[in-house]
Coordinates of C-alpha atoms in Angstrom, one line a residue:
M149 CA 34.5 48.8 57.7
N150 CA 34.0 52.6 57.8
R151 CA 32.6 52.3 61.3
A152 CA 35.7 50.4 62.5
R153 CA 38.0 52.9 60.9
R154 CA 36.1 55.8 62.5
A155 CA 36.4 54.0 65.9
A156 CA 40.1 53.4 65.4
A157 CA 40.7 57.1 64.4
A158 CA 38.7 58.3 67.5
A159 CA 40.8 56.1 69.7
A160 CA 44.0 57.4 68.2
L161 CA 42.9 60.9 68.6
A162 CA 42.0 60.4 72.3
A163 CA 45.4 58.9 72.9
A164 CA 47.0 61.9 71.3
L165 CA 45.0 64.6 73.1
P166 CA 47.6 65.0 75.9
A167 CA 50.2 65.7 73.4
L168 CA 48.0 68.2 71.6
A169 CA 46.7 70.1 74.6
Y170 CA 48.0 73.5 75.7
V171 CA 50.9 73.3 78.1
L172 CA 51.3 76.0 80.7
P173 CA 54.8 77.3 81.3
V174 CA 56.6 76.2 84.4
P175 CA 56.0 79.5 86.4
G176 CA 52.3 79.3 85.7
I177 CA 52.1 75.6 86.9
L178 CA 54.0 76.4 90.1
R179 CA 51.9 79.5 90.8
R180 CA 48.7 77.5 90.4
M181 CA 50.0 74.8 92.7
G182 CA 50.9 77.5 95.3
E183 CA 47.4 79.0 95.0
R184 CA 45.9 75.6 95.7
R185 CA 47.9 75.1 98.8
A186 CA 47.4 78.7 100.0
A187 CA 43.6 78.2 99.8
L188 CA 44.0 75.6 102.6
D189 CA 45.4 78.2 105.0
L190 CA 47.8 75.7 106.5
A191 CA 50.6 76.9 108.7
S192 CA 51.3 73.4 110.1
L193 CA 50.1 69.8 109.5
E194 CA 50.3 66.6 111.6
V195 CA 49.6 63.3 109.9
T196 CA 49.5 60.0 111.7
G197 CA 49.5 56.7 110.0
T198 CA 51.4 53.5 109.3
L199 CA 54.8 53.1 107.7
V200 CA 55.5 49.9 105.8
A201 CA 59.0 49.1 104.6
E202 CA 60.0 46.5 102.1
A203 CA 63.3 44.8 101.1
D204 CA 66.5 46.5 102.3
A205 CA 64.4 49.4 103.7
A206 CA 62.7 46.9 106.0
D207 CA 66.1 45.6 107.2
R208 CA 67.3 49.2 107.9
L209 CA 64.1 50.1 109.6
A210 CA 64.4 47.0 111.8
A211 CA 67.9 48.1 112.8
A212 CA 66.6 51.5 113.7
L213 CA 64.0 49.8 116.0
G214 CA 66.6 47.5 117.5
Q215 CA 65.0 44.5 115.9
R216 CA 66.4 41.6 113.9
A217 CA 65.5 41.7 110.2
A218 CA 62.7 39.3 109.5
G219 CA 63.2 39.0 105.7
G220 CA 59.7 40.5 104.9
P221 CA 57.8 43.7 105.2
L222 CA 57.9 45.7 108.4
S223 CA 55.1 47.8 109.6
V224 CA 55.2 50.5 112.4
P225 CA 53.0 53.4 113.5
A226 CA 54.5 56.7 112.4
R227 CA 53.9 60.5 112.4
L228 CA 54.7 63.2 109.8
A229 CA 54.8 66.8 111.1
I230 CA 55.0 69.7 108.7
K231 CA 55.5 73.3 109.6
V232 CA 55.6 76.1 107.0
P233 CA 58.1 77.2 105.9
G234 CA 60.5 74.4 105.2
R235 CA 60.3 72.2 108.3
C236 CA 59.3 68.5 108.3
R237 CA 59.8 65.6 110.6
L238 CA 59.1 61.9 110.0
E239 CA 59.2 59.8 113.2
L240 CA 58.4 56.2 114.2
A241 CA 55.9 55.8 117.0
P242 CA 56.1 52.2 118.1
A243 CA 54.2 51.2 121.3
G244 CA 56.2 51.6 124.5
V245 CA 58.8 54.1 123.1
A246 CA 58.8 57.5 124.7
E247 CA 58.2 60.4 122.4
G248 CA 61.7 61.8 123.0
S249 CA 63.3 58.5 122.1
R250 CA 61.6 57.9 118.8
P251 CA 63.7 57.4 115.7
Y252 CA 63.3 60.4 113.4
V253 CA 64.5 62.3 110.4
A254 CA 63.9 66.0 110.2
V255 CA 64.3 68.6 107.5
R256 CA 64.8 72.3 108.2
D257 CA 65.6 74.6 105.3
G258 CA 66.9 71.7 103.2
K259 CA 69.2 70.4 105.9
I260 CA 68.8 67.0 107.4
A261 CA 69.0 65.9 111.1
A262 CA 68.2 62.4 112.3
G263 CA 68.2 60.3 115.4
G264 CA 67.7 56.6 116.4
G265 CA 69.0 55.3 113.1
L266 CA 66.1 56.5 110.8
G267 CA 68.5 58.7 108.9
D268 CA 70.2 55.5 107.7
V269 CA 67.0 54.6 105.7
P270 CA 67.3 56.6 102.4
A271 CA 63.7 56.0 101.6
A272 CA 62.6 57.6 104.9
V273 CA 64.9 60.6 104.2
A274 CA 63.5 60.9 100.7
L275 CA 59.9 60.9 102.0
A276 CA 60.6 63.7 104.6
R277 CA 62.5 65.8 102.0
A278 CA 59.8 65.4 99.4
A279 CA 57.1 66.5 101.9
C280 CA 59.1 69.6 102.7
T281 CA 59.8 70.4 99.0
L282 CA 56.1 70.1 98.0
L283 CA 54.0 70.8 101.1
A284 CA 56.0 73.1 103.3
V285 CA 56.7 75.9 100.8
P286 CA 55.4 79.4 101.8
T287 CA 52.5 80.1 99.5
G288 CA 52.0 83.8 100.2
G289 CA 53.6 86.3 97.8
D290 CA 55.7 84.7 95.1
A291 CA 54.8 81.1 95.5
S292 CA 56.2 80.1 92.1
G293 CA 59.5 81.5 93.1
A294 CA 59.5 79.6 96.4
Y295 CA 58.6 76.4 94.6
A296 CA 61.3 77.0 92.0
A297 CA 64.0 77.5 94.6
A298 CA 62.9 74.3 96.5
L299 CA 62.8 72.2 93.3
A300 CA 66.1 73.6 92.1
R301 CA 67.7 72.4 95.3
R302 CA 66.5 68.9 94.5
G303 CA 68.0 69.0 91.0
V304 CA 64.8 69.4 89.0
P305 CA 65.4 71.5 85.9
L306 CA 62.7 74.2 85.5
V307 CA 62.9 74.8 81.8
D308 CA 61.2 71.8 80.1
V309 CA 57.5 70.9 80.7
S310 CA 55.4 68.3 78.9
L311 CA 52.2 66.2 79.6
G312 CA 52.2 62.7 80.9
R313 CA 50.0 60.4 82.9
F314 CA 50.2 59.3 86.5
D315 CA 47.8 57.6 88.9
G316 CA 45.0 57.6 86.2
Q317 CA 45.2 61.3 85.4
I318 CA 46.9 63.7 83.1
A319 CA 49.8 65.6 84.7
Y320 CA 52.3 68.3 83.9
V321 CA 55.8 66.9 84.0
I322 CA 58.5 69.4 84.8
G323 CA 62.2 68.7 84.3
A324 CA 62.1 65.7 82.0
R325 CA 59.8 63.5 80.0
A326 CA 57.6 61.2 82.1
N327 CA 59.7 58.1 81.6
D328 CA 63.1 59.7 81.6
A329 CA 65.4 58.6 84.4
K330 CA 66.1 62.1 85.6
P331 CA 64.8 64.4 88.4
R332 CA 61.3 65.5 87.6
L333 CA 58.0 66.7 89.1
F334 CA 54.5 65.6 88.2
V335 CA 51.6 68.0 88.9
G336 CA 47.9 67.2 88.3
K337 CA 46.7 69.1 85.2
D338 CA 43.2 69.8 86.6
A339 CA 43.6 70.0 90.4
F340 CA 47.3 71.3 90.5
Q341 CA 48.1 68.9 93.3
P342 CA 51.7 67.6 93.5
L343 CA 51.7 63.9 92.5
R344 CA 55.2 62.7 92.2
L345 CA 58.8 63.9 92.8
V346 CA 61.8 62.0 91.4
A347 CA 65.1 63.3 92.9
D348 CA 68.4 62.1 94.1
Q349 CA 68.6 60.8 97.6
G350 CA 71.5 58.8 99.0
G351 CA 73.2 58.6 95.6
A352 CA 70.2 57.2 93.7
L353 CA 67.0 58.5 92.1
R354 CA 64.1 57.9 94.5
D355 CA 60.6 58.3 93.3
V356 CA 58.1 59.7 95.9
R357 CA 54.5 59.3 94.9
L358 CA 51.6 61.1 96.5
L359 CA 48.5 58.9 95.9
G360 CA 44.8 59.6 96.6
W361 CA 44.3 63.3 97.2
G362 CA 40.8 64.1 98.5
S363 CA 40.5 60.9 100.6
P364 CA 38.4 60.8 103.8
T365 CA 41.6 60.5 105.9
G366 CA 43.7 63.2 104.3
G367 CA 41.4 65.4 102.2
D368 CA 43.3 68.1 100.4
W369 CA 45.8 68.5 103.2
F370 CA 47.7 65.3 102.6
P371 CA 47.2 62.3 100.3
R372 CA 45.8 58.9 101.3
A373 CA 49.3 57.4 100.9
A374 CA 52.8 58.4 100.1
E375 CA 55.2 55.8 98.5
V376 CA 58.9 55.8 97.9
W377 CA 60.1 53.8 94.9
E378 CA 63.6 52.9 93.8
G379 CA 63.6 51.6 90.2
D380 CA 60.6 49.4 89.7
R381 CA 60.1 48.5 93.4
A382 CA 58.3 50.3 96.3
K383 CA 60.6 50.5 99.3
L384 CA 58.4 52.5 101.7
R385 CA 54.7 53.3 102.1
F386 CA 53.1 55.8 104.5
T387 CA 49.3 55.3 104.8
T388 CA 47.4 58.2 106.3
E389 CA 45.0 57.4 109.1
R390 CA 44.4 61.0 110.4
A391 CA 45.4 64.5 109.4
A392 CA 45.1 67.5 111.7
A393 CA 45.4 71.1 110.4
N394 CA 47.3 73.8 112.2
P395 CA 48.4 72.0 115.3
R396 CA 51.0 73.5 117.6
L397 CA 54.3 72.0 116.7
A398 CA 57.3 72.8 118.9
E399 CA 60.4 74.2 117.2
L400 CA 62.4 71.5 119.0
L401 CA 60.9 68.9 116.6
F402 CA 63.0 70.4 113.8
P403 CA 66.6 70.6 115.0

């Protein structure tokens, strides 16, 4: 009986540890996240992979490609280009479509430009905006200030911070509690990688999840996959096939 009680007490203590752990203030978390990105020495990043859309996102993506909605998931090759500071472009790369005619959504200093109908897919816009918010912030100098400004533009309050769990690890949660339906950011407690950004896009909260940092395809440059959720359902998933550091990216990509 005593052994069973000790085991139960140990389990309860282990479950409570995140709540008892020391919580860094928000500026310290953002500074450490900036230092982690700065160590990569990335001025630009090009990620190629596959974009898979579900439900209404698949229907909208089919319309952008000039296809009839098939009623199921839709998969298409895609590219994500990131240039520091504050420029990102997500584009579809289907076979036979010239580069200048690809559907795209681009972010430049928080402003959205789109072509070919991809801007009508809120989940695609949410993915591009989250990439810019988290991965295209200048990390030299006051990185915490740059992150704070980028997150404030997305409606994330920068006062409250707590501990939660995401993708099997303990994370700092900035802006709200882990399960609150409010804008919030998850940052890995040990690695200080951005894990999850929940923010308004197209009149609804969309949840962008960065999964599998340190994978063979993306390393510490970009996660193995990025998903966009609305409510309890995934609408979009970008799976990384190759990531290239510091490619030359023309300014024309970011109108």
